[in-house]
């Protein structure tokens, strides 16, 4: 695949929305007399990209100031810098400060059907290709089918796999799985958890236990707790992050289904409100359809495409 244009292709879903927003910026930039309702319309459009009302207001206010003070640079350049600044410090790498020679772990959590198991398989493939020896742990013990699904991913990724019995306590499975991986000489475990509603207390307590058990066996620098979010979930994605952040002690986010009709603004909202880095984007159902989140490429594709 050519690197050129890849981001544009992944972001095709943003198409119509993105064009409308940019058209508005362009019109307001050239207009001599801007009515209050024009600014409000822009704000409304920005909210529709899922970036949240606070950020939409901030951008409109800043843009108004900029229009007053400068006729030099273009609105595109201004918006590019503005959006990029909102993602400042977003480090997409996993295990940036990991201890060499110590087992690493990734816990994947999220609501039903967002793509956790798929991400588990993609990450195992990715890290194995980078020389790690990954083991997938099936901590989704609710359904036998869920464990089988992960096993298929383990075969695709050509990595080790560990499962408990159906209905077993996920915390106990994780305990056994991590010890198994140590014995096998794995360098990385990827823990696939069951989908859970972000408002179900029992299920949240269960996830909390999985994280607690993992922390007992893995040094802090070698643990990544990742929330998997469906990029199409909009406002709901924000609520999911809000509720799982304290429970799972999250260290980052992976946004899936980016190849569908994602509107994009959610990236800025999650980064802004929780200061959680966006690590990867899921861009399809294939094993290689996972890309590290590149802020510059992302913003460039929004503004200049
Ligand atoms: N188009 C697209 N589909 C995806 C992506 N990631 C996952 N899917 C699809 O989404 C569906 C659900 O994926 P799973 O990985 O089973 O989701 P899950 O979060 O493990 O689901 P539960 O375990 O039931 O909560 C599957 O049909 C996947 O193929 C993506 O990046 N793009
Ligand atoms: Mg699953």
Coordinates of C-alpha atoms in Angstrom, one line a residue, residues 6-302:
X6 CA -3.6 6.2 3.1
X7 CA -4.9 8.5 5.8
X8 CA -7.2 10.2 3.3
X9 CA -8.7 6.8 2.4
X10 CA -9.2 5.8 6.0
X11 CA -10.9 9.1 6.7
X12 CA -13.2 8.9 3.8
X13 CA -16.0 8.4 6.2
X14 CA -15.5 11.9 7.5
X15 CA -16.1 13.2 4.0
X16 CA -19.3 15.1 4.0
X17 CA -19.1 16.4 7.5
X18 CA -15.5 17.5 7.0
X19 CA -16.3 19.4 3.8
X20 CA -19.2 21.2 5.4
X21 CA -17.1 22.4 8.3
X22 CA -14.3 23.6 6.1
X23 CA -16.7 25.3 3.8
X24 CA -18.0 27.2 6.8
X25 CA -14.5 28.2 7.9
X26 CA -13.7 29.4 4.4
X27 CA -16.9 31.5 4.1
X28 CA -16.5 33.1 7.6
X29 CA -12.9 33.9 6.8
X30 CA -13.7 35.9 3.6
X31 CA -16.9 37.5 4.9
X32 CA -16.7 41.1 5.8
X33 CA -19.7 41.2 8.2
X34 CA -20.1 38.0 10.1
X35 CA -23.5 37.6 11.9
X36 CA -23.7 36.1 15.3
X37 CA -25.8 33.3 13.8
X38 CA -23.0 32.4 11.4
X39 CA -20.6 31.8 14.3
X40 CA -23.3 29.8 16.1
X41 CA -23.8 27.7 13.0
X42 CA -20.1 26.9 12.9
X43 CA -20.2 25.9 16.5
X44 CA -23.2 23.7 15.9
X45 CA -21.4 22.0 13.0
X46 CA -18.3 21.4 15.1
X47 CA -20.4 19.8 17.8
X48 CA -21.7 17.5 15.2
X49 CA -18.2 16.1 14.6
X50 CA -18.4 14.7 18.2
X51 CA -15.7 17.0 19.6
X52 CA -18.1 18.1 22.4
X53 CA -19.5 21.6 23.1
X54 CA -16.6 22.9 25.2
X55 CA -14.1 22.4 22.5
X56 CA -16.4 23.6 19.7
X57 CA -16.9 26.8 21.6
X58 CA -13.1 27.2 22.2
X59 CA -12.3 26.8 18.5
X60 CA -15.0 29.3 17.4
X61 CA -13.9 31.9 20.0
X62 CA -10.2 31.5 19.0
X63 CA -11.1 31.7 15.4
X64 CA -13.1 34.9 15.9
X65 CA -10.0 36.4 17.6
X66 CA -7.7 35.3 14.9
X67 CA -10.0 36.8 12.2
X68 CA -10.0 40.1 14.0
X69 CA -6.3 40.3 14.5
X70 CA -4.8 38.8 11.3
X71 CA -5.2 38.8 7.6
X72 CA -1.8 37.3 6.9
X73 CA -1.9 33.6 7.1
X74 CA -4.8 31.4 5.9
X75 CA -7.6 29.9 7.9
X76 CA -6.3 26.5 6.9
X77 CA -3.0 27.0 8.4
X78 CA -4.6 28.4 11.5
X79 CA -7.0 25.5 11.9
X80 CA -4.2 23.0 11.2
X81 CA -2.1 24.5 14.1
X82 CA -5.1 24.7 16.3
X83 CA -6.2 21.1 15.9
X84 CA -2.6 19.9 16.2
X85 CA -2.1 21.8 19.4
X86 CA -5.2 20.0 20.8
X87 CA -3.3 16.7 20.2
X88 CA 0.0 17.9 21.6
X89 CA 1.9 15.3 23.6
X90 CA -0.1 12.4 22.2
X91 CA 2.3 9.5 22.2
X92 CA 1.0 6.5 20.3
X93 CA 3.7 4.1 21.3
X94 CA 3.0 1.3 23.8
X95 CA 5.6 0.5 26.4
X96 CA 7.7 3.6 25.9
X97 CA 9.3 3.1 29.3
X98 CA 9.1 -0.7 29.7
X99 CA 11.7 -2.6 31.6
X100 CA 13.7 -4.9 29.2
X101 CA 13.5 -8.5 30.0
X102 CA 10.3 -8.2 32.1
X103 CA 7.0 -9.6 30.9
X104 CA 4.7 -6.9 29.3
X105 CA 0.9 -6.9 29.4
X106 CA -1.9 -5.2 27.5
X107 CA -5.4 -5.3 29.0
X108 CA -8.2 -4.6 26.5
X109 CA -11.5 -3.4 27.8
X110 CA -14.6 -1.8 26.4
X111 CA -18.3 -2.2 25.8
X112 CA -19.9 -4.9 23.7
X113 CA -18.9 -5.4 20.1
X114 CA -16.4 -2.5 19.8
X115 CA -13.7 -4.7 18.4
X116 CA -11.7 -5.8 21.5
X117 CA -11.0 -9.4 20.3
X118 CA -10.1 -8.1 16.8
X119 CA -7.7 -5.6 18.3
X120 CA -6.2 -8.4 20.5
X121 CA -5.4 -10.4 17.3
X122 CA -4.0 -7.4 15.4
X123 CA -1.8 -6.4 18.3
X124 CA -0.5 -10.0 18.7
X125 CA 0.4 -10.0 15.0
X126 CA 2.0 -6.6 15.1
X127 CA 4.2 -7.3 18.2
X128 CA 5.1 -10.8 17.0
X129 CA 6.4 -9.2 13.8
X130 CA 8.5 -6.9 15.9
X131 CA 10.2 -9.8 17.6
X132 CA 8.0 -10.2 20.7
X133 CA 6.6 -13.6 21.7
X134 CA 2.9 -12.8 22.4
X135 CA 0.4 -14.9 24.3
X136 CA -3.3 -14.1 23.9
X137 CA -5.3 -14.7 27.1
X138 CA -9.1 -15.2 26.9
X139 CA -10.5 -13.5 29.9
X140 CA -13.9 -13.3 28.2
X141 CA -15.2 -16.5 29.8
X142 CA -18.9 -15.7 29.4
X143 CA -19.2 -17.5 26.1
X144 CA -17.3 -20.5 24.7
X145 CA -17.7 -18.8 21.3
X146 CA -15.7 -15.8 22.5
X147 CA -12.8 -18.0 23.6
X148 CA -12.9 -19.8 20.2
X149 CA -12.9 -16.5 18.4
X150 CA -9.7 -15.4 20.2
X151 CA -8.1 -18.8 19.5
X152 CA -8.7 -18.3 15.8
X153 CA -6.9 -14.9 16.1
X154 CA -4.0 -16.7 17.9
X155 CA -3.7 -19.1 15.0
X156 CA -3.7 -16.2 12.5
X157 CA -1.2 -14.3 14.5
X158 CA 0.9 -17.5 15.1
X159 CA 1.1 -16.9 18.8
X160 CA 0.4 -18.7 22.0
X161 CA -3.0 -18.8 23.5
X162 CA -4.4 -19.4 27.0
X163 CA -8.0 -19.9 28.1
X164 CA -9.7 -21.0 31.2
X165 CA -13.0 -22.9 31.5
X166 CA -16.3 -21.3 30.4
X167 CA -17.8 -19.3 33.2
X168 CA -14.5 -19.2 35.2
X169 CA -13.7 -16.0 37.1
X170 CA -11.8 -13.8 34.6
X171 CA -9.4 -12.6 37.4
X172 CA -8.4 -16.2 38.1
X173 CA -7.9 -16.9 34.4
X174 CA -5.7 -13.9 34.0
X175 CA -3.6 -15.1 37.0
X176 CA -3.2 -18.5 35.5
X177 CA -2.6 -17.1 32.0
X178 CA 0.2 -14.8 33.0
X179 CA 1.9 -17.5 34.9
X180 CA 1.5 -19.8 31.9
X181 CA 3.0 -17.2 29.6
X182 CA 6.0 -16.8 32.0
X183 CA 6.7 -20.5 31.8
X184 CA 6.4 -20.5 28.1
X185 CA 8.9 -17.7 27.7
X186 CA 6.4 -15.2 26.3
X187 CA 7.5 -11.6 26.4
X188 CA 4.0 -10.1 26.1
X189 CA 0.5 -11.1 27.2
X190 CA -2.6 -9.6 25.6
X191 CA -5.7 -9.9 27.7
X192 CA -9.0 -10.0 25.9
X193 CA -11.9 -9.2 28.3
X194 CA -15.7 -9.5 27.9
X195 CA -17.7 -6.7 26.5
X196 CA -19.4 -4.9 29.4
X197 CA -21.8 -2.0 29.8
X198 CA -20.1 1.0 31.2
X199 CA -22.9 1.4 33.7
X200 CA -23.1 -2.1 35.0
X201 CA -21.4 -2.1 38.5
X202 CA -20.9 -5.8 38.8
X203 CA -19.2 -6.0 35.4
X204 CA -17.1 -3.0 36.2
X205 CA -16.0 -4.6 39.5
X206 CA -15.0 -7.7 37.6
X207 CA -12.8 -5.7 35.3
X208 CA -11.3 -3.9 38.2
X209 CA -10.3 -7.3 39.6
X210 CA -8.7 -8.3 36.3
X211 CA -6.6 -5.1 36.4
X212 CA -5.7 -5.7 40.1
X213 CA -4.6 -9.3 39.4
X214 CA -2.5 -8.2 36.4
X215 CA -0.8 -5.4 38.5
X216 CA 0.3 -8.0 41.0
X217 CA 2.1 -10.0 38.4
X218 CA 3.4 -7.2 36.0
X219 CA 5.6 -4.3 36.8
X220 CA 3.8 -0.9 36.3
X221 CA 6.1 0.3 33.5
X222 CA 5.2 -2.9 31.5
X223 CA 1.4 -2.6 31.7
X224 CA -0.8 -0.9 29.2
X225 CA -4.5 -0.7 30.0
X226 CA -6.3 0.1 26.8
X227 CA -9.9 1.1 26.3
X228 CA -11.2 0.0 22.9
X229 CA -13.8 2.4 21.5
X230 CA -15.9 2.3 18.4
X231 CA -15.2 5.5 16.6
X232 CA -18.8 5.6 15.5
X233 CA -20.1 5.8 19.1
X234 CA -19.9 9.6 19.3
X235 CA -21.0 11.0 22.6
X236 CA -21.3 7.5 24.0
X237 CA -17.6 6.9 23.4
X238 CA -16.9 9.8 25.7
X239 CA -19.1 8.4 28.4
X240 CA -17.5 5.0 28.1
X241 CA -14.0 6.5 28.6
X242 CA -15.3 8.5 31.6
X243 CA -16.7 5.5 33.4
X244 CA -13.9 3.0 32.6
X245 CA -11.0 5.4 33.3
X246 CA -11.0 4.9 37.1
X247 CA -12.0 1.3 37.0
X248 CA -9.4 0.1 34.5
X249 CA -6.7 2.7 35.3
X250 CA -6.5 3.3 31.6
X251 CA -3.3 4.3 29.8
X252 CA -4.6 4.8 26.3
X253 CA -7.3 4.4 23.8
X254 CA -7.7 2.5 20.5
X255 CA -10.4 3.7 18.2
X256 CA -11.9 1.0 15.9
X257 CA -14.0 1.0 12.8
X258 CA -12.3 4.1 11.5
X259 CA -12.9 2.8 8.0
X260 CA -16.7 3.3 8.5
X261 CA -18.4 6.6 8.9
X262 CA -16.4 8.0 11.8
X263 CA -16.7 11.8 12.2
X264 CA -13.3 12.3 13.9
X265 CA -14.1 14.9 16.5
X266 CA -14.1 12.3 19.2
X267 CA -10.3 12.1 19.0
X268 CA -10.0 15.7 20.2
X269 CA -12.5 15.3 22.9
X270 CA -11.0 12.2 24.4
X271 CA -7.5 13.6 24.3
X272 CA -8.7 16.9 25.7
X273 CA -10.9 15.8 28.5
X274 CA -9.1 12.8 29.8
X275 CA -5.6 13.5 28.5
X276 CA -5.6 9.9 27.4
X277 CA -3.4 9.2 24.4
X278 CA -4.9 7.8 21.2
X279 CA -2.6 4.8 20.5
X280 CA -4.0 3.1 17.4
X281 CA -6.8 3.3 14.9
X282 CA -8.6 0.2 13.7
X283 CA -9.2 0.6 10.0
X284 CA -10.7 -2.7 8.9
X285 CA -11.4 -6.3 9.8
X286 CA -8.0 -7.7 8.6
X287 CA -5.1 -8.6 10.8
X288 CA -3.0 -5.7 9.4
X289 CA -5.7 -3.1 9.7
X290 CA -4.3 -1.4 12.7
X291 CA -2.3 1.8 12.5
X292 CA -0.4 3.9 15.1
X293 CA -2.2 7.2 15.6
X294 CA -0.1 9.9 13.9
X295 CA -1.4 13.4 15.0
X296 CA 0.2 15.3 12.1
X297 CA -1.1 12.9 9.4
X298 CA -4.5 12.9 11.0
X299 CA -4.8 16.7 11.1
X300 CA -3.3 17.1 7.7
X301 CA -5.8 14.7 6.2
X302 CA -8.6 16.7 7.8

